[in-house]
PDB file of C-alpha atoms and ligand atoms in Angstrom:
ATOM      1  CA  UNK F   1    -142.872 147.236 -35.851  1.00  0.00           C
ATOM      2  CA  UNK F   2    -142.722 143.803 -38.164  1.00  0.00           C
ATOM      3  CA  UNK F   3    -145.149 143.970 -40.869  1.00  0.00           C
ATOM      4  CA  UNK F   4    -146.579 140.487 -39.613  1.00  0.00           C
ATOM      5  CA  UNK F   5    -147.211 142.275 -36.403  1.00  0.00           C
ATOM      6  CA  UNK F   6    -148.745 145.194 -37.865  1.00  0.00           C
ATOM      7  CA  UNK F   7    -151.088 142.585 -39.783  1.00  0.00           C
ATOM      8  CA  UNK F   8    -151.942 140.364 -36.956  1.00  0.00           C
ATOM      9  CA  UNK F   9    -152.520 143.915 -34.755  1.00  0.00           C
ATOM     10  CA  UNK F  10    -155.326 144.817 -37.331  1.00  0.00           C
ATOM     11  CA  UNK F  11    -156.863 141.557 -37.666  1.00  0.00           C
ATOM     12  CA  UNK F  12    -157.102 140.915 -34.106  1.00  0.00           C
ATOM     13  CA  UNK F  13    -158.423 144.379 -33.374  1.00  0.00           C
ATOM     14  CA  UNK F  14    -161.111 143.861 -36.444  1.00  0.00           C
ATOM     15  CA  UNK F  15    -162.125 140.296 -34.862  1.00  0.00           C
ATOM     16  CA  UNK F  16    -162.234 142.242 -31.330  1.00  0.00           C
ATOM     17  CA  UNK F  17    -164.315 145.114 -32.684  1.00  0.00           C
ATOM     18  CA  UNK F  18    -167.118 142.538 -34.353  1.00  0.00           C
ATOM     19  CA  UNK F  19    -167.198 140.461 -31.136  1.00  0.00           C
ATOM     20  CA  UNK F  20    -168.150 143.389 -28.910  1.00  0.00           C
ATOM     21  CA  UNK F  21    -170.656 144.429 -31.179  1.00  0.00           C
ATOM     22  CA  UNK F  22    -172.074 141.198 -31.310  1.00  0.00           C
ATOM     23  CA  UNK F  23    -171.592 139.744 -28.454  1.00  0.00           C
ATOM     24  CA  UNK F  24    -175.084 141.439 -26.474  1.00  0.00           C
ATOM     25  CA  UNK F  25    -177.029 139.517 -28.795  1.00  0.00           C
ATOM     26  CA  UNK F  26    -175.261 136.554 -29.874  1.00  0.00           C
ATOM     27  CA  UNK F  27    -173.290 135.483 -26.966  1.00  0.00           C
ATOM     28  CA  UNK F  28    -175.575 132.857 -25.948  1.00  0.00           C
ATOM     29  CA  UNK F  29    -175.953 130.783 -29.494  1.00  0.00           C
ATOM     30  CA  UNK F  30    -173.936 127.595 -28.366  1.00  0.00           C
ATOM     31  CA  UNK F  31    -172.978 124.190 -29.161  1.00  0.00           C
ATOM     32  CA  UNK F  32    -171.148 121.699 -27.257  1.00  0.00           C
ATOM     33  CA  UNK F  33    -167.540 120.169 -28.251  1.00  0.00           C
ATOM     34  CA  UNK F  34    -165.543 117.844 -25.880  1.00  0.00           C
ATOM     35  CA  UNK F  35    -167.787 118.081 -22.983  1.00  0.00           C
ATOM     36  CA  UNK F  36    -171.085 119.315 -21.929  1.00  0.00           C
ATOM     37  CA  UNK F  37    -168.995 122.442 -20.292  1.00  0.00           C
ATOM     38  CA  UNK F  38    -166.657 122.877 -23.624  1.00  0.00           C
ATOM     39  CA  UNK F  39    -168.473 125.198 -25.750  1.00  0.00           C
ATOM     40  CA  UNK F  40    -168.224 127.078 -28.656  1.00  0.00           C
ATOM     41  CA  UNK F  41    -170.712 129.907 -29.968  1.00  0.00           C
ATOM     42  CA  UNK F  42    -171.400 131.180 -32.882  1.00  0.00           C
ATOM     43  CA  UNK F  43    -169.396 134.312 -32.619  1.00  0.00           C
ATOM     44  CA  UNK F  44    -166.034 131.788 -32.057  1.00  0.00           C
ATOM     45  CA  UNK F  45    -167.022 130.649 -35.666  1.00  0.00           C
ATOM     46  CA  UNK F  46    -168.124 133.406 -36.674  1.00  0.00           C
ATOM     47  CA  UNK F  47    -164.294 135.490 -35.476  1.00  0.00           C
ATOM     48  CA  UNK F  48    -162.188 132.613 -37.041  1.00  0.00           C
ATOM     49  CA  UNK F  49    -164.184 133.174 -40.351  1.00  0.00           C
ATOM     50  CA  UNK F  50    -163.000 136.724 -40.122  1.00  0.00           C
ATOM     51  CA  UNK F  51    -159.827 136.366 -39.456  1.00  0.00           C
ATOM     52  CA  UNK F  52    -159.081 133.658 -42.220  1.00  0.00           C
ATOM     53  CA  UNK F  53    -160.295 135.857 -44.329  1.00  0.00           C
ATOM     54  CA  UNK F  54    -158.040 138.873 -43.508  1.00  0.00           C
ATOM     55  CA  UNK F  55    -154.926 136.494 -43.731  1.00  0.00           C
ATOM     56  CA  UNK F  56    -155.983 134.800 -46.775  1.00  0.00           C
ATOM     57  CA  UNK F  57    -156.359 138.301 -48.433  1.00  0.00           C
ATOM     58  CA  UNK F  58    -153.250 140.003 -47.580  1.00  0.00           C
ATOM     59  CA  UNK F  59    -151.121 136.704 -47.849  1.00  0.00           C
ATOM     60  CA  UNK F  60    -152.969 133.999 -50.028  1.00  0.00           C
ATOM     61  CA  UNK F  61    -150.387 131.263 -49.722  1.00  0.00           C
ATOM     62  CA  UNK F  62    -149.717 131.156 -45.683  1.00  0.00           C
ATOM     63  CA  UNK F  63    -150.850 128.307 -43.518  1.00  0.00           C
ATOM     64  CA  UNK F  64    -153.440 128.458 -40.925  1.00  0.00           C
ATOM     65  CA  UNK F  65    -154.056 126.596 -37.673  1.00  0.00           C
ATOM     66  CA  UNK F  66    -157.250 127.881 -36.116  1.00  0.00           C
ATOM     67  CA  UNK F  67    -159.423 126.232 -33.122  1.00  0.00           C
ATOM     68  CA  UNK F  68    -162.583 125.853 -34.639  1.00  0.00           C
ATOM     69  CA  UNK F  69    -161.615 125.191 -38.124  1.00  0.00           C
ATOM     70  CA  UNK F  70    -157.920 122.970 -37.565  1.00  0.00           C
ATOM     71  CA  UNK F  71    -155.054 123.362 -40.594  1.00  0.00           C
ATOM     72  CA  UNK F  72    -155.419 122.896 -43.853  1.00  0.00           C
ATOM     73  CA  UNK F  73    -152.458 120.921 -45.509  1.00  0.00           C
ATOM     74  CA  UNK F  74    -149.898 123.303 -46.832  1.00  0.00           C
ATOM     75  CA  UNK F  75    -146.353 123.759 -47.270  1.00  0.00           C
ATOM     76  CA  UNK F  76    -145.716 127.222 -46.831  1.00  0.00           C
ATOM     77  CA  UNK F  77    -142.865 128.249 -44.015  1.00  0.00           C
ATOM     78  CA  UNK F  78    -145.502 130.826 -42.466  1.00  0.00           C
ATOM     79  CA  UNK F  79    -148.463 129.670 -39.953  1.00  0.00           C
ATOM     80  CA  UNK F  80    -150.840 131.560 -38.315  1.00  0.00           C
ATOM     81  CA  UNK F  81    -151.659 130.114 -35.545  1.00  0.00           C
ATOM     82  CA  UNK F  82    -155.431 131.492 -33.883  1.00  0.00           C
ATOM     83  CA  UNK F  83    -157.636 131.055 -31.351  1.00  0.00           C
ATOM     84  CA  UNK F  84    -160.944 133.006 -32.160  1.00  0.00           C
ATOM     85  CA  UNK F  85    -161.672 133.748 -28.647  1.00  0.00           C
ATOM     86  CA  UNK F  86    -159.686 132.455 -26.002  1.00  0.00           C
ATOM     87  CA  UNK F  87    -162.108 132.355 -22.722  1.00  0.00           C
ATOM     88  CA  UNK F  88    -165.420 131.404 -24.374  1.00  0.00           C
ATOM     89  CA  UNK F  89    -166.856 130.771 -21.192  1.00  0.00           C
ATOM     90  CA  UNK F  90    -166.182 134.156 -19.746  1.00  0.00           C
ATOM     91  CA  UNK F  91    -167.729 135.399 -23.080  1.00  0.00           C
ATOM     92  CA  UNK F  92    -170.456 133.480 -22.683  1.00  0.00           C
ATOM     93  CA  UNK F  93    -171.155 134.796 -18.886  1.00  0.00           C
ATOM     94  CA  UNK F  94    -170.109 138.148 -20.042  1.00  0.00           C
ATOM     95  CA  UNK F  95    -166.944 138.328 -17.917  1.00  0.00           C
ATOM     96  CA  UNK F  96    -164.431 140.640 -19.534  1.00  0.00           C
ATOM     97  CA  UNK F  97    -161.352 138.262 -19.825  1.00  0.00           C
ATOM     98  CA  UNK F  98    -161.856 136.925 -23.009  1.00  0.00           C
ATOM     99  CA  UNK F  99    -159.583 137.582 -25.896  1.00  0.00           C
ATOM    100  CA  UNK F 100    -158.426 136.987 -29.474  1.00  0.00           C
ATOM    101  CA  UNK F 101    -155.016 135.472 -29.860  1.00  0.00           C
ATOM    102  CA  UNK F 102    -153.158 135.373 -33.359  1.00  0.00           C
ATOM    103  CA  UNK F 103    -149.663 134.336 -33.716  1.00  0.00           C
ATOM    104  CA  UNK F 104    -147.091 134.156 -36.776  1.00  0.00           C
ATOM    105  CA  UNK F 105    -144.846 131.331 -37.004  1.00  0.00           C
ATOM    106  CA  UNK F 106    -142.177 131.357 -39.307  1.00  0.00           C
ATOM    107  CA  UNK F 107    -140.252 128.334 -39.935  1.00  0.00           C
ATOM    108  CA  UNK F 108    -141.909 126.934 -36.712  1.00  0.00           C
ATOM    109  CA  UNK F 109    -140.609 129.869 -34.696  1.00  0.00           C
ATOM    110  CA  UNK F 110    -143.314 131.919 -33.355  1.00  0.00           C
ATOM    111  CA  UNK F 111    -142.183 135.684 -34.612  1.00  0.00           C
ATOM    112  CA  UNK F 112    -145.052 138.309 -33.649  1.00  0.00           C
ATOM    113  CA  UNK F 113    -148.300 137.771 -31.610  1.00  0.00           C
ATOM    114  CA  UNK F 114    -150.938 139.770 -30.542  1.00  0.00           C
ATOM    115  CA  UNK F 115    -153.476 139.065 -27.802  1.00  0.00           C
ATOM    116  CA  UNK F 116    -156.326 141.747 -27.932  1.00  0.00           C
ATOM    117  CA  UNK F 117    -158.735 141.657 -25.320  1.00  0.00           C
ATOM    118  CA  UNK F 118    -161.670 143.940 -26.311  1.00  0.00           C
ATOM    119  CA  UNK F 119    -163.857 144.291 -23.302  1.00  0.00           C
ATOM    120  CA  UNK F 120    -160.675 145.718 -21.433  1.00  0.00           C
ATOM    121  CA  UNK F 121    -159.719 147.947 -24.184  1.00  0.00           C
ATOM    122  CA  UNK F 122    -156.374 146.270 -24.094  1.00  0.00           C
ATOM    123  CA  UNK F 123    -153.878 144.876 -26.603  1.00  0.00           C
ATOM    124  CA  UNK F 124    -150.470 143.179 -25.989  1.00  0.00           C
ATOM    125  CA  UNK F 125    -148.238 142.500 -28.924  1.00  0.00           C
ATOM    126  CA  UNK F 126    -144.857 141.467 -29.419  1.00  0.00           C
ATOM    127  CA  UNK F 127    -142.097 140.658 -32.089  1.00  0.00           C
ATOM    128  CA  UNK F 128    -139.488 138.297 -31.318  1.00  0.00           C
ATOM    129  CA  UNK F 129    -136.187 139.821 -30.322  1.00  0.00           C
ATOM    130  CA  UNK F 130    -137.922 143.335 -30.239  1.00  0.00           C
ATOM    131  CA  UNK F 131    -139.752 143.091 -26.985  1.00  0.00           C
ATOM    132  CA  UNK F 132    -143.185 142.941 -25.646  1.00  0.00           C
ATOM    133  CA  UNK F 133    -145.863 145.842 -24.931  1.00  0.00           C
ATOM    134  CA  UNK F 134    -149.550 146.559 -23.696  1.00  0.00           C
ATOM    135  CA  UNK F 135    -150.363 149.151 -25.598  1.00  0.00           C
ATOM    136  CA  UNK F 136    -147.178 151.670 -25.706  1.00  0.00           C
ATOM    137  CA  UNK F 137    -145.907 149.899 -22.236  1.00  0.00           C
ATOM    138  CA  UNK F 138    -142.767 148.120 -23.008  1.00  0.00           C
ATOM    139  CA  UNK F 139    -143.606 144.667 -20.591  1.00  0.00           C
ATOM    140  CA  UNK F 140    -141.122 143.229 -17.949  1.00  0.00           C
ATOM    141  CA  UNK F 141    -142.157 140.405 -15.936  1.00  0.00           C
ATOM    142  CA  UNK F 142    -141.885 140.111 -12.016  1.00  0.00           C
ATOM    143  CA  UNK F 143    -138.166 138.576 -11.212  1.00  0.00           C
ATOM    144  CA  UNK F 144    -137.045 137.411  -8.064  1.00  0.00           C
ATOM    145  CA  UNK F 145    -140.306 136.116  -6.412  1.00  0.00           C
ATOM    146  CA  UNK F 146    -139.537 133.172  -4.430  1.00  0.00           C
ATOM    147  CA  UNK F 147    -142.497 130.611  -4.537  1.00  0.00           C
ATOM    148  CA  UNK F 148    -143.633 131.429  -1.346  1.00  0.00           C
ATOM    149  CA  UNK F 149    -144.814 134.898  -2.514  1.00  0.00           C
ATOM    150  CA  UNK F 150    -145.748 134.104  -5.900  1.00  0.00           C
ATOM    151  CA  UNK F 151    -149.324 134.692  -7.303  1.00  0.00           C
ATOM    152  CA  UNK F 152    -149.824 131.767  -9.754  1.00  0.00           C
ATOM    153  CA  UNK F 153    -152.424 131.262 -12.320  1.00  0.00           C
ATOM    154  CA  UNK F 154    -153.718 128.130 -13.674  1.00  0.00           C
ATOM    155  CA  UNK F 155    -156.474 126.567 -15.576  1.00  0.00           C
ATOM    156  CA  UNK F 156    -158.615 123.549 -16.258  1.00  0.00           C
ATOM    157  CA  UNK F 157    -159.482 121.603 -18.938  1.00  0.00           C
ATOM    158  CA  UNK F 158    -163.220 120.300 -20.021  1.00  0.00           C
ATOM    159  CA  UNK F 159    -163.186 116.661 -19.311  1.00  0.00           C
ATOM    160  CA  UNK F 160    -164.105 115.578 -15.992  1.00  0.00           C
ATOM    161  CA  UNK F 161    -161.260 113.149 -15.374  1.00  0.00           C
ATOM    162  CA  UNK F 162    -158.510 115.568 -16.635  1.00  0.00           C
ATOM    163  CA  UNK F 163    -159.820 118.298 -13.847  1.00  0.00           C
ATOM    164  CA  UNK F 164    -160.085 115.660 -10.915  1.00  0.00           C
ATOM    165  CA  UNK F 165    -156.301 115.403 -11.325  1.00  0.00           C
ATOM    166  CA  UNK F 166    -156.091 118.882 -11.715  1.00  0.00           C
ATOM    167  CA  UNK F 167    -157.639 119.743  -8.755  1.00  0.00           C
ATOM    168  CA  UNK F 168    -155.639 117.356  -6.638  1.00  0.00           C
ATOM    169  CA  UNK F 169    -152.417 119.055  -7.942  1.00  0.00           C
ATOM    170  CA  UNK F 170    -153.827 122.871  -7.205  1.00  0.00           C
ATOM    171  CA  UNK F 171    -154.795 121.621  -4.016  1.00  0.00           C
ATOM    172  CA  UNK F 172    -150.701 120.800  -3.046  1.00  0.00           C
ATOM    173  CA  UNK F 173    -150.027 123.969  -4.955  1.00  0.00           C
ATOM    174  CA  UNK F 174    -152.278 126.398  -2.931  1.00  0.00           C
ATOM    175  CA  UNK F 175    -150.583 125.948   0.533  1.00  0.00           C
ATOM    176  CA  UNK F 176    -146.928 126.594  -1.101  1.00  0.00           C
ATOM    177  CA  UNK F 177    -147.690 129.980  -2.984  1.00  0.00           C
ATOM    178  CA  UNK F 178    -148.931 133.431  -2.374  1.00  0.00           C
ATOM    179  CA  UNK F 179    -152.498 132.667  -3.649  1.00  0.00           C
ATOM    180  CA  UNK F 180    -153.905 130.826  -6.923  1.00  0.00           C
ATOM    181  CA  UNK F 181    -155.963 133.047  -9.725  1.00  0.00           C
ATOM    182  CA  UNK F 182    -157.976 130.966 -12.391  1.00  0.00           C
ATOM    183  CA  UNK F 183    -158.614 133.898 -14.563  1.00  0.00           C
ATOM    184  CA  UNK F 184    -160.596 131.667 -17.866  1.00  0.00           C
ATOM    185  CA  UNK F 185    -158.516 132.230 -20.589  1.00  0.00           C
ATOM    186  CA  UNK F 186    -155.047 130.773 -20.810  1.00  0.00           C
ATOM    187  CA  UNK F 187    -153.832 133.583 -23.203  1.00  0.00           C
ATOM    188  CA  UNK F 188    -154.856 136.505 -20.801  1.00  0.00           C
ATOM    189  CA  UNK F 189    -153.140 134.376 -17.962  1.00  0.00           C
ATOM    190  CA  UNK F 190    -149.776 134.706 -19.905  1.00  0.00           C
ATOM    191  CA  UNK F 191    -149.938 137.654 -20.855  1.00  0.00           C
ATOM    192  CA  UNK F 192    -150.508 138.769 -17.188  1.00  0.00           C
ATOM    193  CA  UNK F 193    -147.619 137.710 -16.155  1.00  0.00           C
ATOM    194  CA  UNK F 194    -145.707 139.453 -18.724  1.00  0.00           C
ATOM    195  CA  UNK F 195    -147.287 142.465 -17.225  1.00  0.00           C
ATOM    196  CA  UNK F 196    -146.518 141.640 -13.553  1.00  0.00           C
ATOM    197  CA  UNK F 197    -150.036 141.122 -12.716  1.00  0.00           C
ATOM    198  CA  UNK F 198    -149.310 137.519 -11.786  1.00  0.00           C
ATOM    199  CA  UNK F 199    -145.710 135.868 -10.964  1.00  0.00           C
ATOM    200  CA  UNK F 200    -146.430 132.299 -12.776  1.00  0.00           C
ATOM    201  CA  UNK F 201    -148.388 130.212 -14.760  1.00  0.00           C
ATOM    202  CA  UNK F 202    -149.206 126.409 -15.224  1.00  0.00           C
ATOM    203  CA  UNK F 203    -151.509 124.510 -17.167  1.00  0.00           C
ATOM    204  CA  UNK F 204    -151.963 120.657 -18.493  1.00  0.00           C
ATOM    205  CA  UNK F 205    -153.167 120.442 -22.028  1.00  0.00           C
ATOM    206  CA  UNK F 206    -153.405 123.576 -23.415  1.00  0.00           C
ATOM    207  CA  UNK F 207    -153.105 124.333 -26.975  1.00  0.00           C
ATOM    208  CA  UNK F 208    -150.875 125.904 -29.460  1.00  0.00           C
ATOM    209  CA  UNK F 209    -153.501 128.518 -30.187  1.00  0.00           C
ATOM    210  CA  UNK F 210    -153.903 129.278 -26.235  1.00  0.00           C
ATOM    211  CA  UNK F 211    -150.375 129.956 -25.640  1.00  0.00           C
ATOM    212  CA  UNK F 212    -148.718 130.495 -29.138  1.00  0.00           C
ATOM    213  CA  UNK F 213    -148.806 134.755 -28.998  1.00  0.00           C
ATOM    214  CA  UNK F 214    -148.987 134.894 -25.377  1.00  0.00           C
ATOM    215  CA  UNK F 215    -146.061 132.833 -25.038  1.00  0.00           C
ATOM    216  CA  UNK F 216    -143.898 135.054 -27.092  1.00  0.00           C
ATOM    217  CA  UNK F 217    -145.449 137.898 -25.022  1.00  0.00           C
ATOM    218  CA  UNK F 218    -143.995 136.593 -21.859  1.00  0.00           C
ATOM    219  CA  UNK F 219    -140.242 135.312 -23.402  1.00  0.00           C
ATOM    220  CA  UNK F 220    -139.717 138.977 -24.485  1.00  0.00           C
ATOM    221  CA  UNK F 221    -141.116 140.221 -21.520  1.00  0.00           C
ATOM    222  CA  UNK F 222    -138.097 138.398 -19.669  1.00  0.00           C
ATOM    223  CA  UNK F 223    -140.164 135.069 -18.635  1.00  0.00           C
ATOM    224  CA  UNK F 224    -139.440 131.634 -19.578  1.00  0.00           C
ATOM    225  CA  UNK F 225    -141.648 129.560 -21.244  1.00  0.00           C
ATOM    226  CA  UNK F 226    -141.537 125.568 -21.164  1.00  0.00           C
ATOM    227  CA  UNK F 227    -143.045 122.047 -20.291  1.00  0.00           C
ATOM    228  CA  UNK F 228    -141.825 119.778 -17.811  1.00  0.00           C
ATOM    229  CA  UNK F 229    -138.298 118.164 -17.099  1.00  0.00           C
ATOM    230  CA  UNK F 230    -136.262 120.469 -19.866  1.00  0.00           C
ATOM    231  CA  UNK F 231    -139.227 119.546 -22.972  1.00  0.00           C
ATOM    232  CA  UNK F 232    -140.780 122.595 -24.899  1.00  0.00           C
ATOM    233  CA  UNK F 233    -143.882 124.028 -24.099  1.00  0.00           C
ATOM    234  CA  UNK F 234    -146.945 121.886 -25.981  1.00  0.00           C
ATOM    235  CA  UNK F 235    -150.061 120.740 -25.354  1.00  0.00           C
ATOM    236  CA  UNK F 236    -148.708 118.022 -22.604  1.00  0.00           C
ATOM    237  CA  UNK F 237    -147.903 120.813 -20.259  1.00  0.00           C
ATOM    238  CA  UNK F 238    -147.068 124.431 -20.322  1.00  0.00           C
ATOM    239  CA  UNK F 239    -144.985 126.350 -17.404  1.00  0.00           C
ATOM    240  CA  UNK F 240    -144.225 130.203 -17.614  1.00  0.00           C
ATOM    241  CA  UNK F 241    -142.656 132.350 -15.101  1.00  0.00           C
ATOM    242  CA  UNK F 242    -139.293 134.460 -14.731  1.00  0.00           C
ATOM    243  CA  UNK F 243    -136.186 132.372 -14.313  1.00  0.00           C
ATOM    244  CA  UNK F 244    -135.402 131.010 -10.743  1.00  0.00           C
ATOM    245  CA  UNK F 245    -139.599 131.032  -9.800  1.00  0.00           C
ATOM    246  CA  UNK F 246    -139.919 129.016 -13.032  1.00  0.00           C
ATOM    247  CA  UNK F 247    -137.415 125.914 -11.656  1.00  0.00           C
ATOM    248  CA  UNK F 248    -138.829 126.424  -8.121  1.00  0.00           C
ATOM    249  CA  UNK F 249    -142.546 125.680  -9.395  1.00  0.00           C
ATOM    250  CA  UNK F 250    -141.049 123.241 -11.349  1.00  0.00           C
ATOM    251  CA  UNK F 251    -139.987 121.116  -9.135  1.00  0.00           C
ATOM    252  CA  UNK F 252    -142.525 121.432  -6.633  1.00  0.00           C
ATOM    253  CA  UNK F 253    -145.127 120.390  -9.760  1.00  0.00           C
ATOM    254  CA  UNK F 254    -142.518 117.302 -10.684  1.00  0.00           C
ATOM    255  CA  UNK F 255    -142.937 116.379  -7.343  1.00  0.00           C
ATOM    256  CA  UNK F 256    -146.932 116.282  -7.969  1.00  0.00           C
ATOM    257  CA  UNK F 257    -146.920 114.149 -10.992  1.00  0.00           C
ATOM    258  CA  UNK F 258    -149.042 116.387 -12.715  1.00  0.00           C
ATOM    259  CA  UNK F 259    -149.240 114.242 -16.060  1.00  0.00           C
ATOM    260  CA  UNK F 260    -150.526 111.434 -13.926  1.00  0.00           C
ATOM    261  CA  UNK F 261    -154.505 109.997 -14.770  1.00  0.00           C
ATOM    262  CA  UNK F 262    -156.613 111.211 -18.035  1.00  0.00           C
TER     263      UNK F 262
HETATM  264  C1  IPD I 301    -159.733 127.701 -22.555  1.00  0.00           C
HETATM  265  C2  IPD I 301    -159.255 128.659 -21.796  1.00  0.00           C
HETATM  266  C3  IPD I 301    -158.702 128.378 -20.247  1.00  0.00           C
HETATM  267  C4  IPD I 301    -158.185 127.083 -20.268  1.00  0.00           C
HETATM  268  C5  IPD I 301    -158.777 125.852 -21.276  1.00  0.00           C
HETATM  269  C6  IPD I 301    -158.388 126.473 -22.726  1.00  0.00           C
HETATM  270  P1  IPD I 301    -161.371 128.403 -24.691  1.00  0.00           P
HETATM  271  O1  IPD I 301    -159.762 128.085 -23.907  1.00  0.00           O
HETATM  272  O2  IPD I 301    -157.947 129.205 -22.406  1.00  0.00           O
HETATM  273  O3  IPD I 301    -158.487 129.519 -19.335  1.00  0.00           O
HETATM  274  O4  IPD I 301    -158.019 126.785 -18.760  1.00  0.00           O
HETATM  275  O5  IPD I 301    -157.626 125.227 -20.897  1.00  0.00           O
HETATM  276  O6  IPD I 301    -159.361 125.451 -23.362  1.00  0.00           O
HETATM  277  O7  IPD I 301    -162.203 127.175 -24.585  1.00  0.00           O
HETATM  278  O8  IPD I 301    -161.601 129.503 -24.010  1.00  0.00           O
HETATM  279  O9  IPD I 301    -160.964 128.888 -26.252  1.00  0.00           O
HETATM  280 CA1   CA I 302    -158.553 128.737 -25.765  1.00  0.00          CA
HETATM  281 CA1   CA I 303    -161.360 129.440 -27.995  1.00  0.00          CA
END
């Protein structure tokens, strides 16, 4: 295991333990962000503060991008990408699918990723070129699944207008696939794909902190991760599936014009 991965895993576990301990009494302390349904809890902020403190104690010169505090300007080659709670709405409602997501990027490439799902006792890890794991189990995504048989995970943004167009697209995808899942955490959706629990994932408008760590877990399991029209994964669009299914779902999505509207 790389030093980066070991440190990221230790920190993600510590943040997860803190969240599990404090969730029963503090998960309902909320403020809203981009829309009335886009919430941040006191514990999202506390989790990010703890993660930043631990990273900087071990590696004071590294840069950090975190969902709640953004990124301070810096010059180092190493950047940590942090979602202190992915799946905040699940966290708020007591649903188990929320995660602490930490990725380490060196010179623009993600080299290590951890997605800790504390309430399920599951920790996904990945190191570039070395594989990805759920606990001790090496991960391999499902292969050879045709679109018509695919279980497809997706998600929706927080803005009303964006949701309208996402709803129209998913309505057209639904009759073409086995079924749709909306789990509530982009990081867990993509890790689930790596573990063979779903076959494909797509979403418009997710951010680096949502997919950086899980993306490495998925690609190290054999999946392809990208955007539309050969573009890299970005906050414009994220699509992930084994090769073959990736292209089939890509072509269906493109025919539905998923970037239209707000
Ligand atoms: C959200 C989750 C959700 C996805 C949203 C994200 P948050 O992150 O990943 O599954 O559909 O687009 O914003 O707000 O819970 O960190
Ligand atoms: Ca998130
Ligand atoms: Ca978050």
